[in-house]
mmCIF file of C-alpha atoms and ligand atoms in Angstrom:
data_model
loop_
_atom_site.group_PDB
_atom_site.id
_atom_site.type_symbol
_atom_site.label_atom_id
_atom_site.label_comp_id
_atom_site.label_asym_id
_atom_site.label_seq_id
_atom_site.Cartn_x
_atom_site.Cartn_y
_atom_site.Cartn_z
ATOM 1 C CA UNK A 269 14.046 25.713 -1.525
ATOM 2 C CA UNK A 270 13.146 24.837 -5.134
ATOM 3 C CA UNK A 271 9.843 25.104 -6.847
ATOM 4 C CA UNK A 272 7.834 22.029 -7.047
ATOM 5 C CA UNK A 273 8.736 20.234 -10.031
ATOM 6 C CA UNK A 274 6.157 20.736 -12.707
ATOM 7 C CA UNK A 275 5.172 17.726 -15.134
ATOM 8 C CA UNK A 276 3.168 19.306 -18.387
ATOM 9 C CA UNK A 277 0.925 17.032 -19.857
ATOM 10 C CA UNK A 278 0.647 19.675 -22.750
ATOM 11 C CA UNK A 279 -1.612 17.724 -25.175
ATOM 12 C CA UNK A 280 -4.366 17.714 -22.893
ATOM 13 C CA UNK A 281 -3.800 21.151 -21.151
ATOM 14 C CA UNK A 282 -2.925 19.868 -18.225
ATOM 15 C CA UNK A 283 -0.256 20.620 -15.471
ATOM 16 C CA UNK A 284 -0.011 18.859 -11.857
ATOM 17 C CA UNK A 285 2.981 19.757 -9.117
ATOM 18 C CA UNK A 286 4.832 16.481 -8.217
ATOM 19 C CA UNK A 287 5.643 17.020 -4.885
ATOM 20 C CA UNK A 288 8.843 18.047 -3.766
ATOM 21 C CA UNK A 289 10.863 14.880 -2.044
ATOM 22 C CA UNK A 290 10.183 16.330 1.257
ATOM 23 C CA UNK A 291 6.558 16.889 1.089
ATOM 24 C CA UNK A 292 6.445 13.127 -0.078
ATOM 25 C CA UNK A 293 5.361 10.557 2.314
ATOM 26 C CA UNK A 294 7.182 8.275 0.261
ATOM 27 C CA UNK A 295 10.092 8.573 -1.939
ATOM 28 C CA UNK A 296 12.713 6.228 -3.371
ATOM 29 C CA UNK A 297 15.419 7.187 -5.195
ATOM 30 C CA UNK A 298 17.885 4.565 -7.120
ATOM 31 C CA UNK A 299 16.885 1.467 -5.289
ATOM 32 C CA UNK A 300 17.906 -1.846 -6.564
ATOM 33 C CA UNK A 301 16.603 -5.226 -4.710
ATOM 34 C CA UNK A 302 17.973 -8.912 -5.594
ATOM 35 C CA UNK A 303 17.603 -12.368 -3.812
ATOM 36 C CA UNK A 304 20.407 -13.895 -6.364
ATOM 37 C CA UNK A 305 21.700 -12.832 -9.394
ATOM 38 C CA UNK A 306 19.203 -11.326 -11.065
ATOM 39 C CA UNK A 307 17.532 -8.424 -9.574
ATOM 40 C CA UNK A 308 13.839 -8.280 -8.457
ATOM 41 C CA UNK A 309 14.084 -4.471 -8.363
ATOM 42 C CA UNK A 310 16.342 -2.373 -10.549
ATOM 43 C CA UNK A 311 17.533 1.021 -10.376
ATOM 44 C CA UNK A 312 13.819 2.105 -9.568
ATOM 45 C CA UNK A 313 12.976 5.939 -8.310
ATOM 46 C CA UNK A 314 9.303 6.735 -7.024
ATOM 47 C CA UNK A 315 7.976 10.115 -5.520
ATOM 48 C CA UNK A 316 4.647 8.775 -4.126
ATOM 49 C CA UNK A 317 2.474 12.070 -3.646
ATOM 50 C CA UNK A 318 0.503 12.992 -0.346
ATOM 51 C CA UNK A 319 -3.007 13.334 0.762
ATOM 52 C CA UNK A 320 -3.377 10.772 -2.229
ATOM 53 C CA UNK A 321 -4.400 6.681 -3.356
ATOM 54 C CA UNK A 322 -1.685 5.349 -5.057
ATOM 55 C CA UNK A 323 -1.537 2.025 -6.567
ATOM 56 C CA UNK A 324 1.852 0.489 -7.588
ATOM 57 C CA UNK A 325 0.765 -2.413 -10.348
ATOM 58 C CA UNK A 326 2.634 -4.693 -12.853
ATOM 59 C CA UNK A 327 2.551 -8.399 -13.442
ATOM 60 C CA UNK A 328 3.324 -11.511 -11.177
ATOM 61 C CA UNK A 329 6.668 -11.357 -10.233
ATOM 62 C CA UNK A 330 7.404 -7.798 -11.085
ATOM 63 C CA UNK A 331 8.862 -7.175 -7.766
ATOM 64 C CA UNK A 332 6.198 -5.019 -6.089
ATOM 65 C CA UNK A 333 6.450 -6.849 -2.765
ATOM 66 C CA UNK A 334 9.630 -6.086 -2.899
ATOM 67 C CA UNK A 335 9.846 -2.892 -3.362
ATOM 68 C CA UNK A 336 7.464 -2.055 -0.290
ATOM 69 C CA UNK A 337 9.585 -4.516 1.878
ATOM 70 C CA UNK A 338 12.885 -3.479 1.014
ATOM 71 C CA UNK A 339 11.692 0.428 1.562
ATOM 72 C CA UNK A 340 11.048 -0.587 4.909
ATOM 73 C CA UNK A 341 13.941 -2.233 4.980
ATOM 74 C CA UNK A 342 12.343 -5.743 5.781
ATOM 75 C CA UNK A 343 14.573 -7.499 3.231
ATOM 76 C CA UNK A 344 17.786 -5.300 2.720
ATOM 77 C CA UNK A 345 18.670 -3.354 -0.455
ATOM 78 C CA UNK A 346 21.676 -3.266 -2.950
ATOM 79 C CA UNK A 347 21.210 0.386 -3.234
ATOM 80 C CA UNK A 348 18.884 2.974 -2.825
ATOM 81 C CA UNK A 349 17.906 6.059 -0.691
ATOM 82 C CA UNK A 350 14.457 6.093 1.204
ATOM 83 C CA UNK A 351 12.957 8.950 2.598
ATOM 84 C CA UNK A 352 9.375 8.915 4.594
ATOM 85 C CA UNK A 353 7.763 12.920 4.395
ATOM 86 C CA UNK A 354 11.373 14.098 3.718
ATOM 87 C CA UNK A 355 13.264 12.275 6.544
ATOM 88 C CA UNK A 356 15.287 8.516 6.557
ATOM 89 C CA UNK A 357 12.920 6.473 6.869
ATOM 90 C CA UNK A 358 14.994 5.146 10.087
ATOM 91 C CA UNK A 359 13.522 8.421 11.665
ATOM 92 C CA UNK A 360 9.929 8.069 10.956
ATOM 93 C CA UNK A 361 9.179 4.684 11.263
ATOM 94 C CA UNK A 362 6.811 5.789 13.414
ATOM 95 C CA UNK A 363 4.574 7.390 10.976
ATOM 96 C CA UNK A 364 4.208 4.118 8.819
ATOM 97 C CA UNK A 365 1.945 1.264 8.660
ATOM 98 C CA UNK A 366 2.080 -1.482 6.796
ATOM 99 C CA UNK A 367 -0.307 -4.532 5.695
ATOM 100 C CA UNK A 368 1.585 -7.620 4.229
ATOM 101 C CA UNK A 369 0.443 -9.495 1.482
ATOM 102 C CA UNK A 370 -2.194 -11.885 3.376
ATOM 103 C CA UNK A 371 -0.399 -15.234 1.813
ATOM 104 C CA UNK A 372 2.842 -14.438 3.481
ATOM 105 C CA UNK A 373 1.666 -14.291 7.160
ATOM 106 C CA UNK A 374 1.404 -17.056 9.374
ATOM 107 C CA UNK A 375 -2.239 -17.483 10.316
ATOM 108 C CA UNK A 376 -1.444 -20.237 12.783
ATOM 109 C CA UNK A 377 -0.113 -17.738 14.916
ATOM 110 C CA UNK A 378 -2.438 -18.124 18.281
ATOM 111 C CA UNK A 379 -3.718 -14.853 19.063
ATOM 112 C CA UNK A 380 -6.881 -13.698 19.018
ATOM 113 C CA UNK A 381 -8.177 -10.849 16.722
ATOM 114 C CA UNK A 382 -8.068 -7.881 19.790
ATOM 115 C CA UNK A 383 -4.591 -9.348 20.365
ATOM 116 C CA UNK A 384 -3.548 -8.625 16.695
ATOM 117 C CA UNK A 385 -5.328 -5.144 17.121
ATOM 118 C CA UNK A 386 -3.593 -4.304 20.594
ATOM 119 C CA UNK A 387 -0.255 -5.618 18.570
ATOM 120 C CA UNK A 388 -0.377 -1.776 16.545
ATOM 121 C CA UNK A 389 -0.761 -0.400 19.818
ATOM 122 C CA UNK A 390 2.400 -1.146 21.411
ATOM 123 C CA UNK A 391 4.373 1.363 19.061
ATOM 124 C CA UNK A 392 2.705 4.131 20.321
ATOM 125 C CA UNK A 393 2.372 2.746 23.789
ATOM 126 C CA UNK A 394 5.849 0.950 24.365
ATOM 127 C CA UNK A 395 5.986 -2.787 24.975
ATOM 128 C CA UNK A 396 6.783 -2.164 28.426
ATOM 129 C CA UNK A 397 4.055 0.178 29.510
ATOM 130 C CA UNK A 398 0.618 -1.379 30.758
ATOM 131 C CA UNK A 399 -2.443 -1.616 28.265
ATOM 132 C CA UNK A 400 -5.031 0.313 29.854
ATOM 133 C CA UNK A 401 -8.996 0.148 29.476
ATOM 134 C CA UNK A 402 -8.398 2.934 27.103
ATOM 135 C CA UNK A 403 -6.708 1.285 24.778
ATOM 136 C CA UNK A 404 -8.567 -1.837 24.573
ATOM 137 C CA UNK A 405 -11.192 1.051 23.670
ATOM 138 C CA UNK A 406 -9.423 2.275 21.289
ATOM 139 C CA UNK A 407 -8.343 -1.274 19.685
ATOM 140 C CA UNK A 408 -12.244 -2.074 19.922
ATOM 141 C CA UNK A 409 -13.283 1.267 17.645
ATOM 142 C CA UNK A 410 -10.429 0.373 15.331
ATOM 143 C CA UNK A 411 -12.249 -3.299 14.666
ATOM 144 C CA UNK A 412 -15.418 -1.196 14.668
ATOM 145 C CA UNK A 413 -14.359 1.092 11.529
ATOM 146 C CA UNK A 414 -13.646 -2.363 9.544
ATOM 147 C CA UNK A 415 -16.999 -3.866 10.637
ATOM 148 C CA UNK A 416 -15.239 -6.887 13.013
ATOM 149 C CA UNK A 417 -16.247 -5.437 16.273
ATOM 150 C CA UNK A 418 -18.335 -9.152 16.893
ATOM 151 C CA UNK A 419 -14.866 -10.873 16.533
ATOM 152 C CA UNK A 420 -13.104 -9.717 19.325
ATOM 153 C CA UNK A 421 -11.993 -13.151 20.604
ATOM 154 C CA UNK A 422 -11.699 -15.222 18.162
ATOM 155 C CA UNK A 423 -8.655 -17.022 16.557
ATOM 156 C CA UNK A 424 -7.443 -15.526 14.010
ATOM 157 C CA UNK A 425 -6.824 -18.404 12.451
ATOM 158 C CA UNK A 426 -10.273 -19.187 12.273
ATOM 159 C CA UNK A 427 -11.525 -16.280 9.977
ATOM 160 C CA UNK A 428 -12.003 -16.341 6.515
ATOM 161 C CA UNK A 429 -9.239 -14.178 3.930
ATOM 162 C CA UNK A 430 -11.506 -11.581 4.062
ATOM 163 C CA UNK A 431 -12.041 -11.292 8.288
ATOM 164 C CA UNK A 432 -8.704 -11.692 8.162
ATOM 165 C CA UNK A 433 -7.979 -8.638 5.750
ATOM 166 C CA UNK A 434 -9.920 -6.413 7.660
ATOM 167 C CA UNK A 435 -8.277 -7.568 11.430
ATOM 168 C CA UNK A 436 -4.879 -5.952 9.690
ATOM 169 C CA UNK A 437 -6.403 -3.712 8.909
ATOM 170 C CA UNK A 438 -7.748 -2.721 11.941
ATOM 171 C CA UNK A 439 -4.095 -3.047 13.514
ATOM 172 C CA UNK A 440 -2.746 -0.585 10.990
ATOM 173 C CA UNK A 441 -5.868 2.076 12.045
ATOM 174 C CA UNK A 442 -4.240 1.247 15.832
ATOM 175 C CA UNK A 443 -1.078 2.752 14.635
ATOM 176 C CA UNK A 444 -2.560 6.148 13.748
ATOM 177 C CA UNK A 445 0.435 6.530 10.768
ATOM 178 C CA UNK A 446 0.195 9.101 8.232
ATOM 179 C CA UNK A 447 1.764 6.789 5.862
ATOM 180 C CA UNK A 448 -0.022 3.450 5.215
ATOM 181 C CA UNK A 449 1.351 0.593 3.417
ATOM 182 C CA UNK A 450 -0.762 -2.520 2.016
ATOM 183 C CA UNK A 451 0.459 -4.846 -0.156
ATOM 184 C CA UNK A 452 -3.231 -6.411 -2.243
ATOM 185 C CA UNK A 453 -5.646 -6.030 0.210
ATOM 186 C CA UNK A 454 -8.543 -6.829 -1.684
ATOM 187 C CA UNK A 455 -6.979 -10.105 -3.074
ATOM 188 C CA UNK A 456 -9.214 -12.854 -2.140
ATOM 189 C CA UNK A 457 -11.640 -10.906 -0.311
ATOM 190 C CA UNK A 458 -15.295 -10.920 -0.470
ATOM 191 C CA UNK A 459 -17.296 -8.227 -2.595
ATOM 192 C CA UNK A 460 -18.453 -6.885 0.622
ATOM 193 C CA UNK A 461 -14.639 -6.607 1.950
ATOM 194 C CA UNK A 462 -13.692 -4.993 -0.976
ATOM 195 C CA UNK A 463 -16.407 -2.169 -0.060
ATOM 196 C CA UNK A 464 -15.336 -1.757 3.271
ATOM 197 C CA UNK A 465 -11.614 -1.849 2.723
ATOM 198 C CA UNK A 466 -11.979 0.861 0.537
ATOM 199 C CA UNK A 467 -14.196 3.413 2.566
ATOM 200 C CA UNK A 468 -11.700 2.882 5.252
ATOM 201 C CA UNK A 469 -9.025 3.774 2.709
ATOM 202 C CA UNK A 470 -10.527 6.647 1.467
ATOM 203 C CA UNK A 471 -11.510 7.987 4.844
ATOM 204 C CA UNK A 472 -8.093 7.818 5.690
ATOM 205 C CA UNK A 473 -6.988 9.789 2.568
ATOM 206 C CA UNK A 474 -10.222 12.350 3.603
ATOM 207 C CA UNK A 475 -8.161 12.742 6.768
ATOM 208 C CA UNK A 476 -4.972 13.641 5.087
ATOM 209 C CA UNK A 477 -3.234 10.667 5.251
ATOM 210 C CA UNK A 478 -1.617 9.005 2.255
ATOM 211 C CA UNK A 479 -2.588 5.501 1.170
ATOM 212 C CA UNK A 480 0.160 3.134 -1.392
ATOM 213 C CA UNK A 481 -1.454 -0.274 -2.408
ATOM 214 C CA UNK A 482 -0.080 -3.077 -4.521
ATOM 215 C CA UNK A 483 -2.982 -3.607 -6.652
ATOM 216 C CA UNK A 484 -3.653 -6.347 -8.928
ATOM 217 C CA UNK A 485 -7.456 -5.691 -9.923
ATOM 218 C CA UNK A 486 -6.945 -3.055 -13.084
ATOM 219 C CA UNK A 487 -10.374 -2.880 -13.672
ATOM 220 C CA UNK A 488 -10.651 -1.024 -10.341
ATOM 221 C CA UNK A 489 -7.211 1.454 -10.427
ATOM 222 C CA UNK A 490 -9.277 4.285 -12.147
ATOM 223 C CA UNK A 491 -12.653 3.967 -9.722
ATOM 224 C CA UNK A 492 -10.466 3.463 -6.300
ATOM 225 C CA UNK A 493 -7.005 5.341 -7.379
ATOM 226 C CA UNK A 494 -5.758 9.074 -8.209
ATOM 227 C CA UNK A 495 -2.102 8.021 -8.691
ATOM 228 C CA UNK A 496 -0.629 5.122 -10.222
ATOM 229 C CA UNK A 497 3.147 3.448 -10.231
ATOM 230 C CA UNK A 498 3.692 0.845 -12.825
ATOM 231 C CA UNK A 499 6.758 -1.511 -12.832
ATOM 232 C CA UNK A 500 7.877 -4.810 -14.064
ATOM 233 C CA UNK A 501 11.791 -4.732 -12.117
ATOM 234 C CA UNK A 502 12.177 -1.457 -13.528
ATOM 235 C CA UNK A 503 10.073 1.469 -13.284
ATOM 236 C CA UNK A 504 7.918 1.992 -15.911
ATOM 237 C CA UNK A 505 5.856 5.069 -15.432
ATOM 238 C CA UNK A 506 4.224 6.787 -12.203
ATOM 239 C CA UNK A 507 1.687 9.850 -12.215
ATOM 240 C CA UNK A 508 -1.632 10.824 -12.067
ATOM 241 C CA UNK A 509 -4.338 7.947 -13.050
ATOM 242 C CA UNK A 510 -5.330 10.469 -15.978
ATOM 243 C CA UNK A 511 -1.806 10.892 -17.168
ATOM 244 C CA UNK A 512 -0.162 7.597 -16.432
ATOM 245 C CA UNK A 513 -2.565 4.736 -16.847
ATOM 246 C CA UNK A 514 -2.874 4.288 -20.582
ATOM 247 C CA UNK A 515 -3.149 2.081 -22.347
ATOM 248 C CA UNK A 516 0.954 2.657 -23.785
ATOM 249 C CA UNK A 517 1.876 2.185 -20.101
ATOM 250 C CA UNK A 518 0.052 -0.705 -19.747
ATOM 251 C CA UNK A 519 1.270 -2.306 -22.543
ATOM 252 C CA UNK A 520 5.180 -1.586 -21.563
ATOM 253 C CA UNK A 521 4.515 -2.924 -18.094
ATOM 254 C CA UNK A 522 2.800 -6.509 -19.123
ATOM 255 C CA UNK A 523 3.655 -6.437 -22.342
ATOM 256 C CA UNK A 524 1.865 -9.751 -24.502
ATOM 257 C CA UNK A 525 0.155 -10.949 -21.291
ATOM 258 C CA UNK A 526 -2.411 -8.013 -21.870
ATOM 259 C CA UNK A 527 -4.910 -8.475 -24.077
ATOM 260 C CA UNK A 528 -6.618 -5.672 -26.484
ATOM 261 C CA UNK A 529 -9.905 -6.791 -25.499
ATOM 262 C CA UNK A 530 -9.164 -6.736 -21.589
ATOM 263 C CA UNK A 531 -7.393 -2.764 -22.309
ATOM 264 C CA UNK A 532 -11.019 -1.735 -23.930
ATOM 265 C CA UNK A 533 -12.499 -2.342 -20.865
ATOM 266 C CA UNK A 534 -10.409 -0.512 -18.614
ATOM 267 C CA UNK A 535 -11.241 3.022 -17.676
ATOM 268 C CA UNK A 536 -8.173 4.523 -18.964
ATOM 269 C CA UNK A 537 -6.225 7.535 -18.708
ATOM 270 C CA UNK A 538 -6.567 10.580 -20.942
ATOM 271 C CA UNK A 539 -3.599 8.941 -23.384
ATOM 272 C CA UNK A 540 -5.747 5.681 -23.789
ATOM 273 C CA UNK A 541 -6.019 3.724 -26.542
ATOM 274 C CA UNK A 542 -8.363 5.661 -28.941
HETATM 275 P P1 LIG B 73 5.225 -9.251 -7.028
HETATM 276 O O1 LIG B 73 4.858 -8.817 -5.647
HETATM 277 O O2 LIG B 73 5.251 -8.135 -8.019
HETATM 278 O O3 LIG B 73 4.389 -10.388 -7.534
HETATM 279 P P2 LIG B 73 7.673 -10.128 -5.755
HETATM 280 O O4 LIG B 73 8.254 -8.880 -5.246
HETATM 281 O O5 LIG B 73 6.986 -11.015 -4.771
HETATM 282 O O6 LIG B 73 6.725 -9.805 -7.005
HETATM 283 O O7 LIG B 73 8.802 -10.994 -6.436
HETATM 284 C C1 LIG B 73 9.712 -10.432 -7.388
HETATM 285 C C2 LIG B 73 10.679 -11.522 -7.841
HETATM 286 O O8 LIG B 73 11.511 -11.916 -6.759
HETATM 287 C C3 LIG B 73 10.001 -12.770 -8.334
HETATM 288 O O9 LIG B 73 10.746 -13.295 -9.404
HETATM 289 C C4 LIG B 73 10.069 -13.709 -7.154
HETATM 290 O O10 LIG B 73 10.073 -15.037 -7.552
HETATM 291 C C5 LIG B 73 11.350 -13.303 -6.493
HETATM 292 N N1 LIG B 73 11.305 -13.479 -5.032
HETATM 293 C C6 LIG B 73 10.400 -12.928 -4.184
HETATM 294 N N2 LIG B 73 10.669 -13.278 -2.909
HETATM 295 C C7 LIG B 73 11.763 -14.054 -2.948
HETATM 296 C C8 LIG B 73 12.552 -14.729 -1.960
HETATM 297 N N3 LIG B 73 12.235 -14.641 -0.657
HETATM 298 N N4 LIG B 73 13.610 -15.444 -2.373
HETATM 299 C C9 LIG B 73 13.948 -15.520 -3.679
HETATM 300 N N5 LIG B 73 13.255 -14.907 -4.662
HETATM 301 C C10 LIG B 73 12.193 -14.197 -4.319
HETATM 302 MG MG1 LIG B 74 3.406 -9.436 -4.349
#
């Protein structure tokens, strides 16, 4: 097949492999979303890289939500190819999870935090088949590895933004993916959340997996991130957090609603602001 496509960031000596599209856990090519007229996604290509945290940022509005659902194919698209480690993503759905942006769930829902838990289960198990003492085992270590183990039977609608964060994800550990999905999971969470959201992510991404999160926080995107995607509709730029979050990118994705004295606090990428 062909080489890896090489992107040269000459003026700083360096060189990085994108990955090819089939060694890509995640890869989009020409996808355009709309709810009306106007499109919320345009035209928009993305290579997300494996064995990496990648954050996909841009302003309110600038149709990152929608770009994670309508890869998944929860809202449909006007165009647009998606491929999941080099296959439709019809034939790997399997190897996907995927944590919603907390506002848009329905916490009235009764079930009870093992219940949400056993829910990423039944993929792997088949809604048919009989949930053994194993897997209520296995749902238990899940809620263990986010620190909720003492919650097992409560509502879920009775935990705060940040118990509720980490009971999804706890559900999306159930589903033992290779790809996983969250859409701002530290947004109104706890400092303490925040912490153990993102050992969980990064142990995940020790293990090989590859972890995309809509991020809004970009104080954070340089301490917690190796890749970044920025878009506002369009695509604006996507590589390495040394290459592609500076302070030029930045400024293309928000445009006025950055300030100067916010960018001179951010940890930027090698072509930052000098
Ligand atoms: P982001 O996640 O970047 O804040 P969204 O993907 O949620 O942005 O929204 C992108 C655009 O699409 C926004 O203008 C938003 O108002 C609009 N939008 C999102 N969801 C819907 C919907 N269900 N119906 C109509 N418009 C929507
Ligand atoms: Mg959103």
């Amino acid at each position: 097949m062909t080489d890896p496509v090489l992107t040269l960031a000459a003026d700083h000596g360096l060189t990085r492999a994108a990955p090819a599209p089939g060694d890509s856990p995640l890869a989009i090519r020409g996808m355009t979303v709309s709810y009306g007229e106007k499109p919320a996604v345009f035209s928009v290509d993305a290579t997300f890289p494996p064995h990496a945290m990648t954050a996909i940022i841009g302003p309110n509005g600038a149709g990152k939500s929608t770009m994670l659902k309508a890869a998944l194919g929860v809202i449909p698209r006007l165009s647009g190819e998606v491929t999941v480690f080099g296959r439709p993503i019809g034939k790997a759905r399997d190897r996907i999870a995927y944590v919603p942006q907390r506002a848009s769930v329905d916490w009235d829902f009764p079930a009870t935090v093992i219940d949400v838990v056993l829910m990423g289960l039944y993929r792997r198990v088949g809604l048919l088949k009989r949930l053994t003492g194993a897997h209520l085992a296995a749902a238990r270590d899940c809620l263990d590895r986010v620190g909720m183990a003492d919650f097992t039977d409560r509502q879920i609608g009775q935990l705060s933004g940040g118990q509720q964060q980490r009971v999804f994800l706890a559900r999306a550990l159930a589903q033992e993916a290779d790809l996983y999905l969250l859409d701002e999971p530290f947004a109104g969470v706890d400092a303490a959340t925040e912490r153990a959201i993102i050992d969980v992510l990064k142990a995940l991404k020790a293990e090989g997996r590859a972890v995309v999160c809509v991020h809004h926080d970009l104080a954070t995107v340089a301490r917690y991130f190796d890749h970044v995607f920025l878009i506002n509709v369009r695509r604006i730029a996507e590589g390495p957090v040394a290459t592609a979050f500076t302070a030029a990118n930045l400024h293309a994705t928000y445009g006025g609603r950055l300030a100067t004295a916010h960018l001179d606090q951010l940890d930027l990428g090698l072509g930052g602001a000098s």
